[in-house]
Coordinates of C-alpha atoms in Angstrom, one line a residue:
Chain F
X1 CA -3.9 -8.3 9.4
X2 CA -2.4 -8.2 12.9
X3 CA -2.3 -11.5 14.8
X4 CA -2.7 -11.6 18.5
X5 CA 0.3 -12.7 20.7
X6 CA -0.9 -16.2 21.2
X7 CA -1.6 -16.8 17.5
X8 CA 1.9 -15.4 16.6
X9 CA 3.4 -17.7 19.3
X10 CA 1.7 -20.7 17.9
X11 CA 3.2 -19.9 14.5
X12 CA 6.7 -19.1 15.8
X13 CA 6.6 -22.3 17.8
X14 CA 6.0 -24.3 14.6
X15 CA 9.1 -22.7 13.1
X16 CA 11.1 -24.0 16.1
X17 CA 11.2 -20.8 18.1
X18 CA 11.0 -21.7 21.9
X19 CA 8.0 -20.0 23.5
X20 CA 7.0 -20.1 27.2
X21 CA 4.5 -22.9 28.2
X22 CA 1.1 -21.3 28.2
X23 CA -2.7 -21.6 27.8
X24 CA -5.4 -19.4 26.5
X25 CA -8.3 -18.7 28.8
X26 CA -11.7 -17.0 28.2
X27 CA -12.9 -17.0 31.9
X28 CA -11.1 -16.5 35.2
X29 CA -11.9 -19.9 36.6
X30 CA -10.2 -21.7 33.7
X31 CA -6.8 -20.5 35.1
X32 CA -6.8 -23.0 37.9
X33 CA -6.7 -26.1 35.6
X34 CA -3.5 -24.8 34.0
X35 CA -1.6 -24.0 37.1
X36 CA 0.0 -27.4 37.7
X37 CA 1.6 -27.5 34.3
X38 CA 2.7 -23.9 34.4
X39 CA 4.2 -23.9 37.9
X40 CA 3.3 -21.6 40.8
X41 CA 4.4 -18.3 39.3
X42 CA 2.5 -17.2 36.1
X43 CA 2.0 -14.1 33.9
X44 CA -1.4 -13.2 32.7
X45 CA -1.4 -11.3 29.4
X46 CA -4.5 -9.7 27.9
X47 CA -4.9 -10.7 24.2
X48 CA -5.7 -7.2 22.9
X49 CA -4.4 -5.5 19.8
X50 CA -2.9 -2.4 21.4
X51 CA 0.6 -1.0 21.6
X52 CA 2.1 -0.4 25.0
X53 CA -0.1 -3.1 26.5
X54 CA 2.1 -3.7 29.6
X55 CA 2.2 -0.1 30.6
X56 CA -1.6 0.2 30.1
X57 CA -2.1 -2.6 32.7
X58 CA -2.6 -5.5 30.3
X59 CA 0.0 -7.7 31.9
X60 CA -0.3 -9.0 35.5
X61 CA 1.8 -11.4 37.6
X62 CA 0.3 -13.9 40.0
X63 CA 1.3 -16.7 42.3
X64 CA -0.6 -20.0 42.8
X65 CA -4.2 -19.7 43.9
X66 CA -4.3 -15.9 43.7
X67 CA -4.2 -16.3 39.9
X68 CA -8.0 -16.6 39.7
X69 CA -8.4 -13.3 41.4
X70 CA -5.8 -11.7 39.2
X71 CA -7.5 -13.1 36.1
X72 CA -10.9 -11.8 37.3
X73 CA -9.3 -8.4 37.7
X74 CA -7.7 -8.5 34.2
X75 CA -10.9 -9.7 32.5
X76 CA -12.7 -6.7 34.1
X77 CA -10.3 -4.2 32.6
X78 CA -10.3 -2.3 29.4
X79 CA -6.8 -1.8 27.9
X80 CA -6.7 1.5 26.1
X81 CA -10.5 1.2 25.5
X82 CA -10.3 -2.5 24.3
X83 CA -12.2 -5.0 26.5
X84 CA -10.3 -8.1 27.5
X85 CA -11.9 -11.3 26.2
X86 CA -9.0 -13.7 26.1
X87 CA -6.0 -14.0 28.4
X88 CA -2.7 -15.9 27.7
X89 CA -1.5 -17.5 30.9
X90 CA 2.2 -18.4 30.8
X91 CA 4.9 -19.8 33.0
X92 CA 7.1 -17.1 34.4
X93 CA 10.6 -17.2 33.0
X94 CA 13.8 -16.7 34.9
X95 CA 15.0 -13.9 32.6
X96 CA 18.7 -13.2 32.5
X97 CA 18.7 -10.7 29.6
X98 CA 16.2 -9.1 27.2
X99 CA 17.1 -8.6 23.6
X100 CA 15.0 -7.1 20.7
X101 CA 14.7 -8.6 17.2
X102 CA 12.3 -7.6 14.4
X103 CA 12.0 -8.2 10.7
X104 CA 10.2 -5.7 8.5
X105 CA 10.2 -4.6 4.9
X106 CA 12.6 -1.8 3.9
X107 CA 10.9 0.2 1.3
X108 CA 14.0 2.0 0.2
X109 CA 16.1 -1.1 -0.6
X110 CA 13.0 -3.2 -1.4
X111 CA 14.3 -6.0 0.9
X112 CA 13.7 -7.5 4.3
X113 CA 15.4 -5.6 7.0
X114 CA 16.4 -7.3 10.3
X115 CA 16.7 -5.1 13.4
X116 CA 18.5 -6.2 16.6
X117 CA 19.1 -4.5 19.9
X118 CA 21.1 -5.7 22.9
X119 CA 18.6 -4.0 25.2
X120 CA 15.1 -5.2 24.4
X121 CA 11.9 -4.7 26.3
X122 CA 9.4 -2.0 26.7
X123 CA 11.8 0.9 26.4
X124 CA 13.1 -0.1 23.0
X125 CA 11.6 2.7 21.0
X126 CA 12.8 5.4 23.3
X127 CA 16.3 3.8 23.5
X128 CA 16.4 3.6 19.6
X129 CA 15.4 7.3 19.4
X130 CA 18.0 8.4 22.0
X131 CA 20.8 6.4 20.4
X132 CA 20.6 5.2 16.8
X133 CA 23.5 2.8 17.4
X134 CA 21.5 1.0 20.0
X135 CA 19.7 -0.9 17.2
X136 CA 21.8 -2.7 14.5
X137 CA 20.2 -3.4 11.1
X138 CA 21.0 -5.6 8.1
X139 CA 19.1 -6.0 4.9
X140 CA 18.8 -9.5 3.4
X141 CA 18.2 -10.3 -0.2
X142 CA 14.7 -11.8 -0.6
X143 CA 16.2 -14.4 -2.8
X144 CA 17.9 -16.0 0.2
X145 CA 16.2 -18.5 2.5
X146 CA 18.1 -17.5 5.6
X147 CA 20.3 -14.8 7.0
X148 CA 23.9 -15.6 5.9
X149 CA 26.4 -16.0 8.7
X150 CA 28.4 -12.9 7.9
X151 CA 25.2 -10.7 8.2
X152 CA 24.2 -12.6 11.4
X153 CA 27.6 -11.8 12.9
X154 CA 27.1 -8.2 12.0
X155 CA 23.6 -8.2 13.5
X156 CA 24.5 -9.9 16.8
X157 CA 27.7 -8.1 17.5
X158 CA 28.7 -9.4 21.0
X159 CA 25.3 -11.0 21.7
X160 CA 25.3 -14.7 22.4
X161 CA 25.6 -17.0 19.3
X162 CA 22.7 -19.1 20.6
X163 CA 20.3 -16.4 19.4
X164 CA 21.2 -16.9 15.7
X165 CA 19.1 -20.0 15.1
X166 CA 16.1 -18.3 16.7
X167 CA 16.5 -15.3 14.5
X168 CA 16.8 -17.5 11.4
X169 CA 13.6 -19.3 12.4
X170 CA 11.9 -15.9 12.7
X171 CA 13.2 -15.0 9.2
X172 CA 11.7 -18.2 7.7
X173 CA 8.4 -17.5 9.4
X174 CA 8.5 -13.9 8.1
X175 CA 9.1 -15.2 4.5
X176 CA 6.7 -18.1 4.5
X177 CA 3.9 -16.5 6.4
X178 CA 3.9 -13.4 4.1
X179 CA 4.6 -11.1 7.0
X180 CA 4.9 -7.4 6.9
X181 CA 6.4 -7.5 10.4
X182 CA 7.7 -10.3 12.6
X183 CA 8.9 -9.2 16.0
X184 CA 10.1 -10.7 19.2
X185 CA 10.4 -8.2 22.0
X186 CA 11.8 -9.3 24.3
X187 CA 13.8 -12.2 23.1
X188 CA 15.1 -13.5 26.4
X189 CA 17.9 -15.7 27.7
X190 CA 17.2 -17.9 30.7
X191 CA 19.1 -20.7 32.4
X192 CA 16.9 -23.1 30.3
X193 CA 17.8 -21.4 27.0
X194 CA 16.4 -18.7 24.7
X195 CA 12.7 -17.8 24.6
X196 CA 10.3 -15.5 22.7
X197 CA 8.7 -13.9 25.7
X198 CA 6.4 -11.8 23.4
X199 CA 5.5 -12.1 19.7
X200 CA 4.1 -9.9 17.0
X201 CA 3.2 -10.9 13.5
X202 CA 1.4 -8.8 10.9
X203 CA 0.3 -10.7 7.7
X204 CA 0.2 -8.9 4.3
X205 CA -3.5 -8.3 3.5
X206 CA -2.8 -9.1 -0.1
X207 CA -1.7 -12.6 1.0
X208 CA -4.5 -13.5 3.4
X209 CA -6.1 -15.9 0.9
X210 CA -3.0 -17.9 0.3
X211 CA -2.3 -18.0 4.0
X212 CA -5.7 -19.6 4.5
X213 CA -7.1 -16.6 6.4
X214 CA -10.7 -16.1 5.2
X215 CA -11.8 -13.0 7.2
X216 CA -9.7 -9.9 7.8
X217 CA -10.4 -9.1 11.5
X218 CA -8.9 -5.6 11.2
X219 CA -12.0 -4.5 9.2
X220 CA -15.3 -3.3 10.7
X221 CA -18.5 -4.9 9.5
X222 CA -19.3 -2.1 7.2
X223 CA -15.8 -2.1 5.9
X224 CA -16.1 -5.8 5.2
X225 CA -19.3 -5.2 3.4
X226 CA -17.5 -2.6 1.3
X227 CA -14.7 -5.0 0.6
X228 CA -17.2 -7.5 -0.9
X229 CA -18.0 -4.8 -3.5
X230 CA -14.3 -4.2 -4.1
X231 CA -14.3 -0.9 -2.3
X232 CA -11.6 0.5 0.0
X233 CA -13.6 2.0 2.8
X234 CA -12.8 3.8 6.0
X235 CA -15.2 5.4 8.4
X236 CA -14.5 8.8 9.8
X237 CA -16.7 11.1 11.9
X238 CA -17.6 14.1 9.7
X239 CA -20.7 15.1 7.7
X240 CA -19.4 15.1 4.1
X241 CA -19.5 11.7 2.5
X242 CA -16.7 11.0 -0.1
X243 CA -16.6 8.6 -3.1
X244 CA -13.7 8.7 -5.4
X245 CA -11.8 6.4 -7.7
X246 CA -8.2 5.7 -6.8
X247 CA -6.7 5.9 -3.3
X248 CA -4.7 9.0 -4.1
X249 CA -7.5 11.1 -5.6
X250 CA -9.9 10.0 -2.9
X251 CA -7.5 10.9 -0.1
X252 CA -6.8 14.2 -1.9
X253 CA -10.6 14.9 -1.9
X254 CA -10.6 14.3 1.9
X255 CA -7.6 16.6 2.3
X256 CA -9.4 19.3 0.3
X257 CA -12.5 19.1 2.6
X258 CA -10.1 19.6 5.5
X259 CA -8.5 22.5 3.7
X260 CA -11.9 24.2 3.4
X261 CA -12.4 23.4 7.1
X262 CA -15.0 20.7 6.6
X263 CA -15.1 17.2 8.0
X264 CA -15.2 14.1 5.9
X265 CA -17.5 11.3 7.0
X266 CA -15.6 8.5 5.2
X267 CA -13.1 7.4 2.6
X268 CA -14.5 5.3 -0.2
X269 CA -12.4 4.3 -3.2
X270 CA -14.6 2.5 -5.8
X271 CA -11.6 1.1 -7.6
X272 CA -11.1 1.0 -11.4
X273 CA -13.8 0.9 -14.1
X274 CA -16.7 1.9 -11.9
X275 CA -20.0 0.9 -13.5
X276 CA -23.6 1.7 -12.7
X277 CA -24.1 -1.1 -10.2
X278 CA -20.9 -0.4 -8.2
X279 CA -21.6 3.4 -8.1
X280 CA -25.1 2.7 -6.9
X281 CA -23.8 0.5 -4.0
X282 CA -21.2 3.0 -3.1
X283 CA -23.6 5.9 -2.9
X284 CA -26.1 3.8 -0.9
X285 CA -23.3 2.6 1.5
X286 CA -22.2 6.2 2.2
X287 CA -25.7 7.5 2.5
X288 CA -26.5 4.8 5.1
X289 CA -23.9 6.3 7.5
X290 CA -25.5 8.4 10.2
X291 CA -24.7 12.1 10.0
X292 CA -24.0 12.3 6.3
X293 CA -25.5 15.5 5.0
X294 CA -24.0 15.6 1.6
X295 CA -21.9 13.3 -0.6
X296 CA -19.1 14.3 -3.0
X297 CA -18.5 12.0 -5.9
X298 CA -15.2 12.7 -7.5
X299 CA -14.3 10.4 -10.4
X300 CA -11.6 10.8 -12.9
X301 CA -10.1 8.6 -15.5
X302 CA -10.0 7.5 -19.1
X303 CA -11.9 4.3 -18.6
X304 CA -14.7 5.6 -16.3
X305 CA -17.9 6.1 -18.3
X306 CA -19.7 9.2 -17.0
X307 CA -23.1 8.0 -18.3
X308 CA -22.7 4.8 -16.3
X309 CA -21.7 6.7 -13.1
X310 CA -24.7 9.1 -13.6
X311 CA -27.1 6.2 -13.9
X312 CA -25.7 4.6 -10.7
X313 CA -26.1 7.9 -8.8
X314 CA -29.7 8.3 -10.0
X315 CA -30.5 4.6 -9.3
X316 CA -29.1 4.9 -5.7
X317 CA -31.9 7.5 -5.1
X318 CA -30.7 8.6 -1.7
X319 CA -31.7 11.4 0.7
X320 CA -28.4 13.3 1.2
X321 CA -27.5 15.7 -1.5
X322 CA -25.1 14.2 -4.1
X323 CA -22.6 16.6 -5.7
X324 CA -20.7 15.2 -8.6
X325 CA -17.4 16.0 -10.3
X326 CA -16.3 13.6 -13.0
X327 CA -14.3 13.6 -16.2
X328 CA -13.9 10.8 -18.6
X329 CA -15.7 9.1 -21.5
X330 CA -19.3 10.2 -22.3
X331 CA -19.0 13.2 -20.1
X332 CA -21.7 15.2 -21.9
X333 CA -24.3 12.4 -21.6
X334 CA -23.5 12.0 -17.9
X335 CA -24.0 15.7 -17.3
X336 CA -27.3 15.7 -19.2
X337 CA -28.6 12.7 -17.2
X338 CA -27.7 14.2 -13.9
X339 CA -29.1 17.6 -14.8
X340 CA -32.4 16.0 -15.8
X341 CA -32.7 14.5 -12.3
X342 CA -31.7 17.6 -10.5
X343 CA -28.1 16.7 -9.5
X344 CA -25.2 19.1 -9.7
X345 CA -22.2 18.2 -11.8
X346 CA -19.2 20.5 -11.3
X347 CA -16.0 21.1 -13.3
X348 CA -13.3 20.8 -10.7
X349 CA -12.8 19.1 -7.3
X350 CA -12.3 22.4 -5.6
X351 CA -15.7 23.6 -6.9
X352 CA -17.3 20.3 -5.8
X353 CA -15.9 20.4 -2.3
X354 CA -16.8 24.1 -1.9
X355 CA -20.4 23.3 -3.0
X356 CA -20.5 20.4 -0.5
X357 CA -19.3 22.8 2.3
X358 CA -22.3 25.0 1.5
X359 CA -24.7 22.1 1.9
X360 CA -23.0 20.8 5.1
X361 CA -23.0 24.0 7.0
Chain S
X1 CA 11.3 11.5 -22.2
X2 CA 12.7 8.7 -20.1
X3 CA 12.5 4.9 -20.3
X4 CA 11.5 4.9 -23.9
X5 CA 10.5 6.8 -27.1
X6 CA 8.6 6.2 -30.3
X7 CA 10.9 3.3 -31.3
X8 CA 10.1 1.3 -28.2
X9 CA 8.6 -2.1 -29.0
X10 CA 6.2 -3.4 -26.4
X11 CA 4.6 -6.7 -25.5
X12 CA 1.6 -7.2 -23.3
X13 CA 1.4 -10.1 -20.8
X14 CA -2.0 -11.5 -20.4
X15 CA -3.2 -9.7 -23.5
X16 CA -6.3 -11.9 -23.7
X17 CA -7.7 -10.7 -20.4
X18 CA -10.3 -7.9 -20.2
X19 CA -7.8 -5.2 -19.1
X20 CA -5.0 -6.5 -21.4
X21 CA -7.3 -6.5 -24.4
X22 CA -8.8 -3.1 -23.7
X23 CA -5.5 -1.3 -23.0
X24 CA -3.7 -2.9 -25.9
X25 CA -6.2 -1.2 -28.1
X26 CA -5.7 2.2 -26.4
X27 CA -1.9 1.9 -26.3
X28 CA -1.9 1.1 -30.0
X29 CA -4.3 3.9 -30.8
X30 CA -1.9 6.2 -29.1
X31 CA 1.1 4.7 -30.9
X32 CA -0.7 5.4 -34.3
X33 CA -1.4 9.0 -33.2
X34 CA 2.2 9.7 -32.4
X35 CA 3.8 7.4 -35.1
X36 CA 5.3 5.0 -32.6
X37 CA 5.6 1.2 -32.6
X38 CA 3.4 0.4 -29.7
X39 CA 2.3 -3.1 -28.7
X40 CA 3.9 -5.5 -31.2
X41 CA 3.0 -8.8 -29.6
X42 CA 1.0 -10.3 -26.7
X43 CA 1.6 -13.3 -24.4
X44 CA -1.1 -15.6 -22.9
X45 CA -0.1 -19.2 -22.0
X46 CA -2.2 -21.6 -24.0
X47 CA -3.6 -18.9 -26.3
X48 CA -0.7 -18.7 -28.8
X49 CA -1.9 -18.2 -32.4
X50 CA -4.8 -15.9 -31.5
X51 CA -4.9 -12.2 -32.3
X52 CA -6.0 -9.3 -30.1
X53 CA -6.9 -6.1 -32.0
X54 CA -4.5 -7.3 -34.8
X55 CA -1.7 -8.1 -32.3
X56 CA -0.4 -11.7 -32.5
X57 CA -0.5 -13.7 -29.3
X58 CA 2.2 -16.2 -28.1
X59 CA 2.3 -18.7 -25.4
X60 CA 5.6 -17.4 -23.9
X61 CA 7.6 -14.2 -23.8
X62 CA 10.5 -16.1 -25.3
X63 CA 8.4 -17.1 -28.4
X64 CA 7.1 -13.5 -28.7
X65 CA 10.6 -12.1 -28.7
X66 CA 11.8 -14.6 -31.2
X67 CA 9.4 -13.2 -33.7
X68 CA 9.3 -9.5 -32.7
X69 CA 11.7 -6.8 -31.7
X70 CA 10.5 -5.7 -28.2
X71 CA 12.3 -4.5 -25.1
X72 CA 9.5 -3.6 -22.8
X73 CA 6.5 -5.4 -21.4
X74 CA 3.3 -4.3 -19.7
X75 CA 1.9 -6.9 -17.2
X76 CA -1.9 -7.3 -16.7
X77 CA -1.4 -10.7 -15.2
X78 CA -3.6 -11.4 -12.1
X79 CA -1.8 -11.0 -8.7
X80 CA -1.4 -14.8 -8.0
X81 CA 0.7 -15.3 -11.2
X82 CA 2.3 -11.9 -11.6
X83 CA 5.6 -12.8 -9.9
X84 CA 6.0 -15.7 -12.4
X85 CA 5.2 -13.4 -15.4
X86 CA 7.7 -10.7 -14.3
X87 CA 10.4 -13.3 -13.8
X88 CA 9.6 -14.8 -17.2
X89 CA 9.9 -11.4 -18.9
X90 CA 13.2 -10.6 -17.1
X91 CA 14.6 -14.0 -17.9
X92 CA 13.7 -13.7 -21.6
X93 CA 15.6 -10.4 -21.9
X94 CA 12.9 -7.7 -21.4
X95 CA 14.6 -4.6 -20.1
X96 CA 11.6 -2.7 -18.8
X97 CA 8.6 -4.3 -17.1
X98 CA 5.6 -2.2 -16.3
X99 CA 3.4 -4.0 -13.8
X100 CA -0.2 -2.7 -13.7
X101 CA -1.5 -5.6 -11.5
X102 CA -2.7 -4.6 -8.0
X103 CA -2.9 -6.7 -4.8
X104 CA 0.4 -8.5 -5.4
X105 CA 1.7 -9.9 -2.1
X106 CA 4.6 -7.8 -0.9
X107 CA 7.0 -10.8 -0.7
X108 CA 6.2 -11.6 -4.3
X109 CA 7.0 -7.9 -5.2
X110 CA 10.4 -8.2 -3.4
X111 CA 11.2 -11.4 -5.2
X112 CA 10.2 -9.9 -8.6
X113 CA 12.3 -6.8 -8.2
X114 CA 15.3 -8.7 -6.9
X115 CA 15.1 -11.3 -9.7
X116 CA 14.6 -8.7 -12.4
X117 CA 17.6 -6.8 -11.1
X118 CA 19.8 -9.9 -11.6
X119 CA 18.7 -9.8 -15.3
X120 CA 19.1 -6.1 -15.7
X121 CA 15.4 -5.6 -16.0
X122 CA 13.8 -2.4 -14.7
X123 CA 10.5 -2.9 -13.0
X124 CA 7.9 -0.1 -12.7
X125 CA 5.1 -0.8 -10.3
X126 CA 3.3 -3.0 -9.3
X127 CA -0.1 -1.4 -8.7
X128 CA 0.7 1.5 -11.0
X129 CA -0.8 3.2 -14.0
X130 CA 2.4 2.9 -16.0
X131 CA 4.1 5.7 -17.9
X132 CA 3.4 8.2 -20.6
X133 CA 5.8 10.3 -22.6
X134 CA 3.5 12.6 -24.5
X135 CA 4.2 12.4 -28.2
X136 CA 6.5 9.4 -27.8
X137 CA 5.0 6.4 -26.1
X138 CA 2.5 5.1 -23.6
X139 CA 2.9 1.9 -21.5
X140 CA 0.0 1.2 -19.2
X141 CA -3.4 2.7 -18.6
X142 CA -3.0 6.5 -18.3
X143 CA -5.6 8.5 -20.2
X144 CA -3.4 10.1 -22.9
X145 CA -5.9 12.8 -23.9
X146 CA -5.2 14.7 -20.7
X147 CA -1.5 15.0 -21.3
X148 CA 0.4 17.4 -23.5
X149 CA 4.0 17.4 -24.6
X150 CA 6.3 19.7 -22.7
X151 CA 9.1 20.1 -20.2
X152 CA 7.7 19.1 -16.8
X153 CA 8.3 15.6 -15.4
X154 CA 5.6 14.0 -13.2
X155 CA 6.3 11.2 -10.8
X156 CA 3.6 9.8 -8.6
X157 CA 2.6 7.0 -6.3
X158 CA -1.1 7.5 -7.3
X159 CA -3.2 6.7 -10.4
X160 CA -6.1 8.9 -10.8
X161 CA -4.5 11.7 -8.7
X162 CA -1.8 11.7 -11.3
X163 CA -4.4 12.2 -14.0
X164 CA -5.9 15.1 -12.0
X165 CA -2.5 16.8 -11.8
X166 CA -1.7 16.2 -15.4
X167 CA -5.1 17.6 -16.3
X168 CA -4.4 20.7 -14.2
X169 CA -1.0 21.2 -15.8
X170 CA -2.3 20.8 -19.4
X171 CA -5.2 23.2 -18.8
X172 CA -2.7 25.7 -17.5
X173 CA -0.7 25.3 -20.6
X174 CA 2.2 23.4 -19.0
X175 CA 3.2 20.3 -21.0
X176 CA 4.8 17.1 -19.6
X177 CA 8.0 15.4 -20.7
X178 CA 7.2 12.0 -19.0
X179 CA 4.5 11.0 -16.5
X180 CA 5.4 8.0 -14.4
X181 CA 3.1 6.3 -11.9
X182 CA 5.5 4.3 -9.7
X183 CA 2.7 2.6 -7.7
X184 CA 1.3 2.8 -4.3
X185 CA 2.6 -0.5 -2.8
X186 CA 5.2 -0.7 0.0
X187 CA 7.6 -2.4 -2.4
X188 CA 8.0 -1.0 -5.9
X189 CA 10.6 -1.5 -8.6
X190 CA 11.3 2.2 -9.3
X191 CA 11.2 4.6 -6.4
X192 CA 11.2 8.4 -6.5
X193 CA 15.0 8.3 -6.4
X194 CA 15.3 6.1 -9.5
X195 CA 12.8 8.1 -11.6
X196 CA 14.3 11.5 -10.5
X197 CA 17.7 10.2 -11.6
X198 CA 16.3 9.5 -15.0
X199 CA 14.7 13.0 -15.2
X200 CA 18.0 14.5 -14.1
X201 CA 19.6 12.9 -17.2
X202 CA 16.8 13.9 -19.6
X203 CA 17.6 17.1 -21.5
X204 CA 13.9 17.8 -22.1
X205 CA 12.8 17.8 -18.4
X206 CA 13.3 21.2 -16.7
X207 CA 11.2 20.7 -13.5
X208 CA 9.4 17.8 -11.8
X209 CA 6.2 17.4 -9.9
X210 CA 6.5 14.8 -7.2
X211 CA 3.1 13.4 -6.0
X212 CA 3.4 11.5 -2.8
X213 CA 1.2 9.9 -0.3
X214 CA 1.1 9.1 3.4
X215 CA 3.4 6.2 4.3
X216 CA 7.2 5.7 4.1
X217 CA 9.7 8.5 3.5
X218 CA 10.7 7.9 -0.1
X219 CA 9.4 11.3 -1.4
X220 CA 11.9 13.0 0.8
X221 CA 14.7 10.7 -0.2
X222 CA 13.9 11.4 -3.9
X223 CA 13.7 15.2 -3.5
X224 CA 17.0 15.3 -1.7
X225 CA 18.6 13.3 -4.6
X226 CA 17.9 15.7 -7.4
X227 CA 19.1 19.1 -8.5
X228 CA 16.1 19.8 -10.7
X229 CA 13.5 22.2 -9.4
X230 CA 10.7 20.3 -7.7
X231 CA 7.1 20.9 -6.7
X232 CA 5.5 18.3 -4.4
X233 CA 2.1 17.4 -3.3
X234 CA 1.4 14.9 -0.6
X235 CA -2.1 13.3 -0.4
X236 CA -3.4 12.1 3.0
X237 CA -2.8 15.0 5.4
X238 CA -6.2 14.4 6.8
X239 CA -5.7 10.7 7.1
X240 CA -6.1 9.5 10.7
X241 CA -3.1 7.4 12.1
X242 CA -3.3 3.6 11.6
X243 CA -6.1 3.8 9.0
X244 CA -5.5 2.3 5.7
X245 CA -6.7 4.5 2.8
X246 CA -6.8 2.1 -0.1
X247 CA -3.1 1.5 -0.7
X248 CA -1.0 -0.9 1.3
X249 CA 1.5 1.9 1.2
X250 CA -0.8 4.4 2.7
X251 CA -0.5 3.1 6.2
X252 CA 1.1 5.5 8.6
X253 CA 4.2 4.0 10.2
X254 CA 5.5 5.2 13.5
X255 CA 5.1 8.9 12.7
X256 CA 7.6 8.8 10.0
X257 CA 5.2 8.3 7.1
X258 CA 2.3 10.5 8.1
X259 CA 1.6 13.2 5.5
X260 CA 1.8 16.2 7.8
X261 CA 5.3 15.4 9.1
X262 CA 6.3 14.6 5.5
X263 CA 5.0 18.0 4.3
X264 CA 6.9 19.6 7.2
X265 CA 10.2 17.9 6.4
X266 CA 9.8 18.8 2.6
X267 CA 9.1 22.4 3.4
X268 CA 12.1 22.5 5.8
X269 CA 14.2 21.5 2.8
X270 CA 13.0 24.6 1.0
X271 CA 10.8 22.6 -1.4
X272 CA 7.5 24.0 -2.7
X273 CA 4.7 21.9 -1.3
X274 CA 1.2 22.4 -2.8
X275 CA -1.6 22.2 -0.3
X276 CA -4.1 21.1 -3.0
X277 CA -3.6 19.8 -6.6
X278 CA -4.9 23.1 -8.2
X279 CA -2.0 25.0 -6.7
X280 CA 0.6 22.9 -8.6
X281 CA 0.6 24.7 -12.0
X282 CA 1.2 28.1 -10.2
X283 CA 4.1 26.7 -8.2
X284 CA 5.6 25.0 -11.2
X285 CA 5.6 28.4 -13.0
X286 CA 7.5 29.9 -10.1
X287 CA 10.3 27.3 -10.2
X288 CA 10.6 27.0 -14.0

């Protein structure tokens, strides 16, 4: 789950990373109360989860009393289609230099990877693409609690040594907060010291519970409903509903629909060991989406009991046509049950998707 | 076959859980069918002395290994305790740890893999269906009846999609040497590169099917590393950017991991890329 900038800064601050003085406001008038502590010159930053926020007009500068007008302007905007509900008002820093630091997970070496660039800021991605050497990277053993000095020297190159403790604090936050990504861009030097001018933190969805996060905000309401049943669920905008078991097989079913030039309405992975109850909920959930003309159920596996699945489909009793492809235990009984109630059970996923195309068009 | 044969002795961690119990029975049914050793002991803290389908249960891995000759373990331990169980197995001298458990936090997976490596323990998974060498051994939850003994290796990040491909191959009369599900998480013990290196050294394996997914670039890394003929299939070409399709690994990252560009890069290497699973047997025949 992605945290917003102000949430990430609160966490970074607890780990000893200096962040600019700031306050969160939810209405333009609130800005006035914070001006004395923040000084005359402030930055207003929309708290929206979009990339390229600054370029999209989500960051504005203001001086003194005009800050209220600027805040009103920002609250009225949509940043890449996302309405602005919260603004982080911060003191304006006297920036000497902008660096880039980021910690992510390197799939290839299966270790944290720390990235550092001497030229941080909004152009970092372009700079990195133009010149690979612009970004230095070191991998750190997950068994270590901090970045060892020799790796830190390699990472920083000629950059000031005072950045090292901040980067180590970021590393600890990355480890202890179960982060998939912890990033400071820009990490700035000022006459008063080093600051995290921006902050990005993505928490591993599999660790939300132990991080005390009850609700995954990245999910829509229907997606959260699906999560309660143990489904992985994503809404798309086509007409063919899809239910499968296993992420790969379900994705592959979606791809096959596209291959035959159809459009999938959703992705729903029922997970392992689908029983009658779960299948029924899955079918009803997909059938409840507007615009679904037909549902393809594609289940495969040694443990999936076809008679259970068939009973679930029959119990769901939905309006859109349900086309079934399944293989597993009690396949014959499943076929008999479905046939008795007028459902079609097909031999292969190709055949099932082609049949669905026929209904959808 | 790779990783193990009929002589492989296996323990199951959390053998008394629903999944552990169920799959111990299936693994041993398969072992009997092929004349292998199968699951020789189980571990469940506090449940030592019990039996599960005739398999004795111990409180610790160490105790199980004192009484039984086993070098591999299959982990059905819930996500919150999986890291501890993997470390316990590695510490006790288990050489191959197959982790079926899903939803393990990625930082735990990194620690597990790093710790296991210190103890020369190979980790497969997490969040994987395990491995099956038809006619030799089965570690995990793959439906063995779909497979047939043969010369094609299969390595995949998916579970059920792997069964689909194995089923297609078997129906087309193409047997498999070993089928390995490496897991769909961002951090996994054995990557495509590792498994392909094993296939490279396996005299029985003549070609490999690589089944990938959206996310990361490890399929490409793997394919580049082998001299064996390879056919690939990548699931998720229709996945919209930034949408998570079930697996943590199936998130598209910065363009690099999206399935379409992955397919393009593989095709540019001269690799056969199937556009749907049913094309795989035909493409394998061409490269064999």
